PDB file of C-alpha atoms in Angstrom:
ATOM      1  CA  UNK A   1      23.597  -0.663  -9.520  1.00 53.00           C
ATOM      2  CA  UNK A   2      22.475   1.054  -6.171  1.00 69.00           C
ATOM      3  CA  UNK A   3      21.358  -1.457  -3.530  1.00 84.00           C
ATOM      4  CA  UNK A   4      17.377  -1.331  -3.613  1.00 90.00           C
ATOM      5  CA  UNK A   5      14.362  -3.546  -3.225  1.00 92.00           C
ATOM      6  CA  UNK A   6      12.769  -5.883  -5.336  1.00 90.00           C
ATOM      7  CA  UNK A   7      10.093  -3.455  -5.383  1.00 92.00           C
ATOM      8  CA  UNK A   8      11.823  -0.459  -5.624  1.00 95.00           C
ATOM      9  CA  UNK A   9      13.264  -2.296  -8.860  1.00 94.00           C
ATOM     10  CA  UNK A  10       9.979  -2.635 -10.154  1.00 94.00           C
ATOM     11  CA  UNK A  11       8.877   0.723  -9.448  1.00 96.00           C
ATOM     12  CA  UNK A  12      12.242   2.477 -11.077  1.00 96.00           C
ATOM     13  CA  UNK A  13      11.762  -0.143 -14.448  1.00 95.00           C
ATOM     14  CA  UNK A  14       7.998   1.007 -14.927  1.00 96.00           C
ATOM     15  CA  UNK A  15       9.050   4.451 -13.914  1.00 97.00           C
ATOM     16  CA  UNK A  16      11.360   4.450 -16.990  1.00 96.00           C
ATOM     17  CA  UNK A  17       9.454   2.892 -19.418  1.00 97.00           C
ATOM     18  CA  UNK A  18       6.472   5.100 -18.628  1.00 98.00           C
ATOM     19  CA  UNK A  19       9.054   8.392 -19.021  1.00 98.00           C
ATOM     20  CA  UNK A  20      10.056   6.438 -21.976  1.00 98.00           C
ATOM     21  CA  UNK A  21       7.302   5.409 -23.859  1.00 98.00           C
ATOM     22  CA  UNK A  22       3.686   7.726 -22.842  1.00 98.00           C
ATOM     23  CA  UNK A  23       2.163   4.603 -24.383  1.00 98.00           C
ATOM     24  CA  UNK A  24       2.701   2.560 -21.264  1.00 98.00           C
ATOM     25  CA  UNK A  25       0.242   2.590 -18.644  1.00 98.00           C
ATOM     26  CA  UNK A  26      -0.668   0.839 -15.336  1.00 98.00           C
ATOM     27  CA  UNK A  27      -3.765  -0.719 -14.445  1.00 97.00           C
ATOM     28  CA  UNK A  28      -4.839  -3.215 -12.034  1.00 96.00           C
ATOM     29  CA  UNK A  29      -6.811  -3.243  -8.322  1.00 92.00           C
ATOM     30  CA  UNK A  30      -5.203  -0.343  -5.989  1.00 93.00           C
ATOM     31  CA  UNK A  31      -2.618   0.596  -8.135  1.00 96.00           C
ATOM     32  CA  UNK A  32      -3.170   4.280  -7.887  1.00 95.00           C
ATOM     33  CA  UNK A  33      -4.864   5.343  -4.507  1.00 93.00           C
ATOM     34  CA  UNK A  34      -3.775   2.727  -2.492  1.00 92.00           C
ATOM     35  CA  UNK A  35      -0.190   3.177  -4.340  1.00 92.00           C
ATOM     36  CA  UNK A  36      -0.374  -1.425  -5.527  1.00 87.00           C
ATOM     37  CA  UNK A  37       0.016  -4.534  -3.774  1.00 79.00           C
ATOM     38  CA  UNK A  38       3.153  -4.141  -1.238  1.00 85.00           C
ATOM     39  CA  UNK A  39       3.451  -0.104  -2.626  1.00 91.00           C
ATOM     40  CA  UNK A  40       5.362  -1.089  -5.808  1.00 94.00           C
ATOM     41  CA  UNK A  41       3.100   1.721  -7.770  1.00 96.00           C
ATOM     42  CA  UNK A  42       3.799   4.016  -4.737  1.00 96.00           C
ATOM     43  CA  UNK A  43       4.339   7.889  -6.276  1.00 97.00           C
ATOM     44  CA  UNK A  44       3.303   6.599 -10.312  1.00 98.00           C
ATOM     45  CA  UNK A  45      -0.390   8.285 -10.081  1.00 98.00           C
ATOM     46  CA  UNK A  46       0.963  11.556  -8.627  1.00 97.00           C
ATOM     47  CA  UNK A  47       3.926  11.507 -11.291  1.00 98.00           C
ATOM     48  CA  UNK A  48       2.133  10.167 -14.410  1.00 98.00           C
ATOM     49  CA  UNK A  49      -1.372  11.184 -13.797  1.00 98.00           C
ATOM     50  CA  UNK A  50      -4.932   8.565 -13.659  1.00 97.00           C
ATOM     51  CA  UNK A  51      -5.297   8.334 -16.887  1.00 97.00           C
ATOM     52  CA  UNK A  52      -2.105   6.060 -17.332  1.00 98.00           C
ATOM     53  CA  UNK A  53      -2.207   4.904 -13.733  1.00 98.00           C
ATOM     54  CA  UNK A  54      -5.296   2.699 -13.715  1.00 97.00           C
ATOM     55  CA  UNK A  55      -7.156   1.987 -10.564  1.00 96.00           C
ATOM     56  CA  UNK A  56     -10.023  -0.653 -11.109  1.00 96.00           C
ATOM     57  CA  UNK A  57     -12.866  -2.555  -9.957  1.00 93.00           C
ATOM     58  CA  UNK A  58     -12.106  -6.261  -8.510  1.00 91.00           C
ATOM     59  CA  UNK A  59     -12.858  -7.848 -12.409  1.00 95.00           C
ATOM     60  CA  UNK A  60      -9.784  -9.614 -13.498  1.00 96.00           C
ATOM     61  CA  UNK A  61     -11.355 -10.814 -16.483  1.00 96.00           C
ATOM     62  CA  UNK A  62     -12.638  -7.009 -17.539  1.00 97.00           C
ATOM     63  CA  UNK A  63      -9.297  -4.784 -17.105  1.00 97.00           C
ATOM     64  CA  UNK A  64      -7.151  -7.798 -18.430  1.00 97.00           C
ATOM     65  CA  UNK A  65      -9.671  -8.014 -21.186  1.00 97.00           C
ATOM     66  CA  UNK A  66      -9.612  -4.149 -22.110  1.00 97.00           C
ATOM     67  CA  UNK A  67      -5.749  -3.986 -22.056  1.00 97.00           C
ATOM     68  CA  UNK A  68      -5.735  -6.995 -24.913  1.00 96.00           C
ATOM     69  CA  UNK A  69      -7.432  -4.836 -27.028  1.00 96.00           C
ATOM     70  CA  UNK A  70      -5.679  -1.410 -25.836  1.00 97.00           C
ATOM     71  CA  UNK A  71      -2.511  -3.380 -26.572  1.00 96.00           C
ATOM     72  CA  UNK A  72      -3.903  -4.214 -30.046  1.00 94.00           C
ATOM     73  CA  UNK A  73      -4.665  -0.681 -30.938  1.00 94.00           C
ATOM     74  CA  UNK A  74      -1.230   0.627 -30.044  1.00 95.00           C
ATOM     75  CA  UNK A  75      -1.064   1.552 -25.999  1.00 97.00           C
ATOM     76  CA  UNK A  76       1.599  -0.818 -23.961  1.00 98.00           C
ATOM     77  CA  UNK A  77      -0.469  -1.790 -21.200  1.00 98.00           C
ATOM     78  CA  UNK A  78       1.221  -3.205 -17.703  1.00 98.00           C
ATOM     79  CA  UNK A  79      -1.634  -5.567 -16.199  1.00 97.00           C
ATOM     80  CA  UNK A  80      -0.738  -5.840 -12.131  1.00 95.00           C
ATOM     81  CA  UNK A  81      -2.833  -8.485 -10.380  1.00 92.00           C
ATOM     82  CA  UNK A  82      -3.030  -8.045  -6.486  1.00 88.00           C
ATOM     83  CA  UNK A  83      -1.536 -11.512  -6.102  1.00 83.00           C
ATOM     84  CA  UNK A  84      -0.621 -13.707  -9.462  1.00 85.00           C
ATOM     85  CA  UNK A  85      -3.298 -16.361  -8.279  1.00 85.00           C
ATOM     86  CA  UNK A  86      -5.734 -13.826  -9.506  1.00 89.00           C
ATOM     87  CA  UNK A  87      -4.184 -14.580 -13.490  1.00 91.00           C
ATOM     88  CA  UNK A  88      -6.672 -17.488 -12.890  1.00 91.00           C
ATOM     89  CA  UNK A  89      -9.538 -14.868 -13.037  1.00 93.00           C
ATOM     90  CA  UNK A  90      -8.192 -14.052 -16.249  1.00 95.00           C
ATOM     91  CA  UNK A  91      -7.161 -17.558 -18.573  1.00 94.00           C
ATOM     92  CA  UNK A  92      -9.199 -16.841 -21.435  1.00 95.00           C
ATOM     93  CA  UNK A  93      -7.872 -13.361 -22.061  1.00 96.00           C
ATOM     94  CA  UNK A  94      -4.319 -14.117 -21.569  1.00 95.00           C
ATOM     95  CA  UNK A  95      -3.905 -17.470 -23.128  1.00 94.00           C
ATOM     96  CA  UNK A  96      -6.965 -17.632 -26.128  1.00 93.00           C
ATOM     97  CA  UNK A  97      -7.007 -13.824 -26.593  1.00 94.00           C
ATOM     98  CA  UNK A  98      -3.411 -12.161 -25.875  1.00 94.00           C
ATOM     99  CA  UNK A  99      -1.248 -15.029 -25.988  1.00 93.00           C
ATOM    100  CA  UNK A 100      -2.576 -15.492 -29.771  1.00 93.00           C
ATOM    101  CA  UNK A 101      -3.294 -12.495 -30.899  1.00 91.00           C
ATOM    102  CA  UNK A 102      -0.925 -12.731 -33.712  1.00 89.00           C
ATOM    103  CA  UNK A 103      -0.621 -15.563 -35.137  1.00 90.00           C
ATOM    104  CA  UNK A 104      -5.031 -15.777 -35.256  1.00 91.00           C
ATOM    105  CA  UNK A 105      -4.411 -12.318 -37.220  1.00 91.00           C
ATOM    106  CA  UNK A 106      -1.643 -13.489 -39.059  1.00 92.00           C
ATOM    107  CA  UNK A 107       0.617 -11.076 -37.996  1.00 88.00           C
ATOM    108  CA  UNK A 108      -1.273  -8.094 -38.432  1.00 90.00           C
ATOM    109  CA  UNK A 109      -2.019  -7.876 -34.857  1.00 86.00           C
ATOM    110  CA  UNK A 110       0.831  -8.007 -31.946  1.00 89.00           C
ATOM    111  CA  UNK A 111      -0.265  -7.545 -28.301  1.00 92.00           C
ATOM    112  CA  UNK A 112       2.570  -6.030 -26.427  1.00 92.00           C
ATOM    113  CA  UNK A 113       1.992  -6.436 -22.572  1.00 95.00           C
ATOM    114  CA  UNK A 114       2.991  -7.044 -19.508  1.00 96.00           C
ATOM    115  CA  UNK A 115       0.846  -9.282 -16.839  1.00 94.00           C
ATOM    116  CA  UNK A 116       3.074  -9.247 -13.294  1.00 91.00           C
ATOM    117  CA  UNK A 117       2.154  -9.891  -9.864  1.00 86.00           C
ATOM    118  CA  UNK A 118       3.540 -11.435  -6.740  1.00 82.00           C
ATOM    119  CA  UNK A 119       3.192 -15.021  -6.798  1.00 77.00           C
ATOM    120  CA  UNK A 120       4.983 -18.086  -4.623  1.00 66.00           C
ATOM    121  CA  UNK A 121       4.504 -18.207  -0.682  1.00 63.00           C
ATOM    122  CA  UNK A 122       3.330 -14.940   0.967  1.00 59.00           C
ATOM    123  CA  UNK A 123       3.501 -14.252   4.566  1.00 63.00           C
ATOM    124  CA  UNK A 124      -0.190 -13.747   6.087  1.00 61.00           C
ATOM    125  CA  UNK A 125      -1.274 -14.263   2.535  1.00 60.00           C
ATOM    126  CA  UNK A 126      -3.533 -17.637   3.030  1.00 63.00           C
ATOM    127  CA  UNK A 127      -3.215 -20.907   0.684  1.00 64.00           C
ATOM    128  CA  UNK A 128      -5.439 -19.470  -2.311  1.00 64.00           C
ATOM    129  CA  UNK A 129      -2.744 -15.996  -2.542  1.00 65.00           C
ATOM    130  CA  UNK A 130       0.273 -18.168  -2.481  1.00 63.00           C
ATOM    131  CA  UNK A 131       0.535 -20.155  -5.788  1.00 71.00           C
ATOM    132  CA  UNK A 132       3.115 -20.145  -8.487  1.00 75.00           C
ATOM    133  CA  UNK A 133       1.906 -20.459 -11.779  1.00 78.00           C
ATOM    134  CA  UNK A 134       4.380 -20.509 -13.706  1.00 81.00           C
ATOM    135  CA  UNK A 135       4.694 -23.394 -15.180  1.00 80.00           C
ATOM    136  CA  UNK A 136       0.918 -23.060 -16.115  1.00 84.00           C
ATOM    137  CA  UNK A 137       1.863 -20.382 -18.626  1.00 86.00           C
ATOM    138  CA  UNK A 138       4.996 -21.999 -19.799  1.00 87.00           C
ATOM    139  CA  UNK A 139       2.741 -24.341 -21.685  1.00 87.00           C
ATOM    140  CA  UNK A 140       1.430 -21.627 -23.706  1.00 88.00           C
ATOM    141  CA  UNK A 141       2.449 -20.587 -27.258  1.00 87.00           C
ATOM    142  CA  UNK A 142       3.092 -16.963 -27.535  1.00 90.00           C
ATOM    143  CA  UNK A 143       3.508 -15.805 -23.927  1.00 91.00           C
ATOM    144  CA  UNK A 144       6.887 -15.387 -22.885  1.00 90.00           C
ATOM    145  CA  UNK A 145       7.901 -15.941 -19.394  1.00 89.00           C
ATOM    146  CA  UNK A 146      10.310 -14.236 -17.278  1.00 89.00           C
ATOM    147  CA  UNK A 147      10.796 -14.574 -13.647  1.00 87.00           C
ATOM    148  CA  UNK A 148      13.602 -12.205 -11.861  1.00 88.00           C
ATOM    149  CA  UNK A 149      15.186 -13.215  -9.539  1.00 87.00           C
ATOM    150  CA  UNK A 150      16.882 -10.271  -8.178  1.00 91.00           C
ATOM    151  CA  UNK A 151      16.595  -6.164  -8.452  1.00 91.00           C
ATOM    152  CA  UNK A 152      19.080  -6.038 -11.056  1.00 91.00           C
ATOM    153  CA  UNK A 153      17.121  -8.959 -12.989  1.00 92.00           C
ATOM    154  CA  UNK A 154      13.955  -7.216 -12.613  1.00 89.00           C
ATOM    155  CA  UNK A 155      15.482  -3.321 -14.076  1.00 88.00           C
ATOM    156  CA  UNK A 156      16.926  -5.214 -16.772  1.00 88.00           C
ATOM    157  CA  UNK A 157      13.866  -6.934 -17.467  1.00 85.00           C
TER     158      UNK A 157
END
């Protein structure tokens, strides 16, 4: 694998699965105009259009809740919070509504998506941007962690 950033990892993995799969979309704060937090969506909305690259309003709760049920009906949303403290904002729709989507519909239902932001200690980034929660979501049946710890870990994944 070419040497490359952890972002540019990102951006190449979503870059395939969207070429992959038109199901897969972006959509999170600044993830199209302002090209996402520390320009990992830098180049998706001119390649892949707005309509699968997702800028929205500051309303964790709202976008996270509308790709639960966009994942329900078939679409393979990627939800990208600005920072992963802002998850927080958005508890009851990953871990009552996503998390258990399929076993409350007894496995008619599956909710395939993917919730990523930076988290851990940022640089100018202030005490409530720099949590890792983790462990938080470990507890939680039917999400499934992963946490990359390099570029090649992050393609793969």
């Amino acid at each position: 694998m070419p040497v490359m950033t952890y972002r540019e990892a990102l951006r190449l993995a979503m870059t395939e699965e969207m070429q992959r799969d038109p199901e897969v979309f972006i959509m999170g704060e600044e993830v199209a105009q302002y090209q996402g937090t520390f320009r990992v969506t830098e180049g998706l909305l001119d390649k892949f259009g707005p309509m699968r690259v997702v800028d929205t309003p500051i309303s964790e709760e709202g976008f996270t809740g509308l790709c639960v049920g966009a994942s329900m009906m078939g679409l393979k949303p990627v939800v990208e919070f600005m920072t992963i403290n802002f998850a927080i904002r958005a508890l009851d729709q990953i871990v009552n509504h996503a998390a258990k989507t399929y076993y409350m519909s007894g496995g008619q239902f599956n909710c395939p998506m993917v919730i990523r932001g930076p988290n851990g200690k940022g640089e100018q980034l202030a005490a409530q941007h720099s949590h890792a929660l983790e462990s938080w979501f470990m507890y939680m049946s039917g999400l499934k962690i992963v946490l990359p710890s390099t570029p090649a870990d992050v393609r793969a994944l």
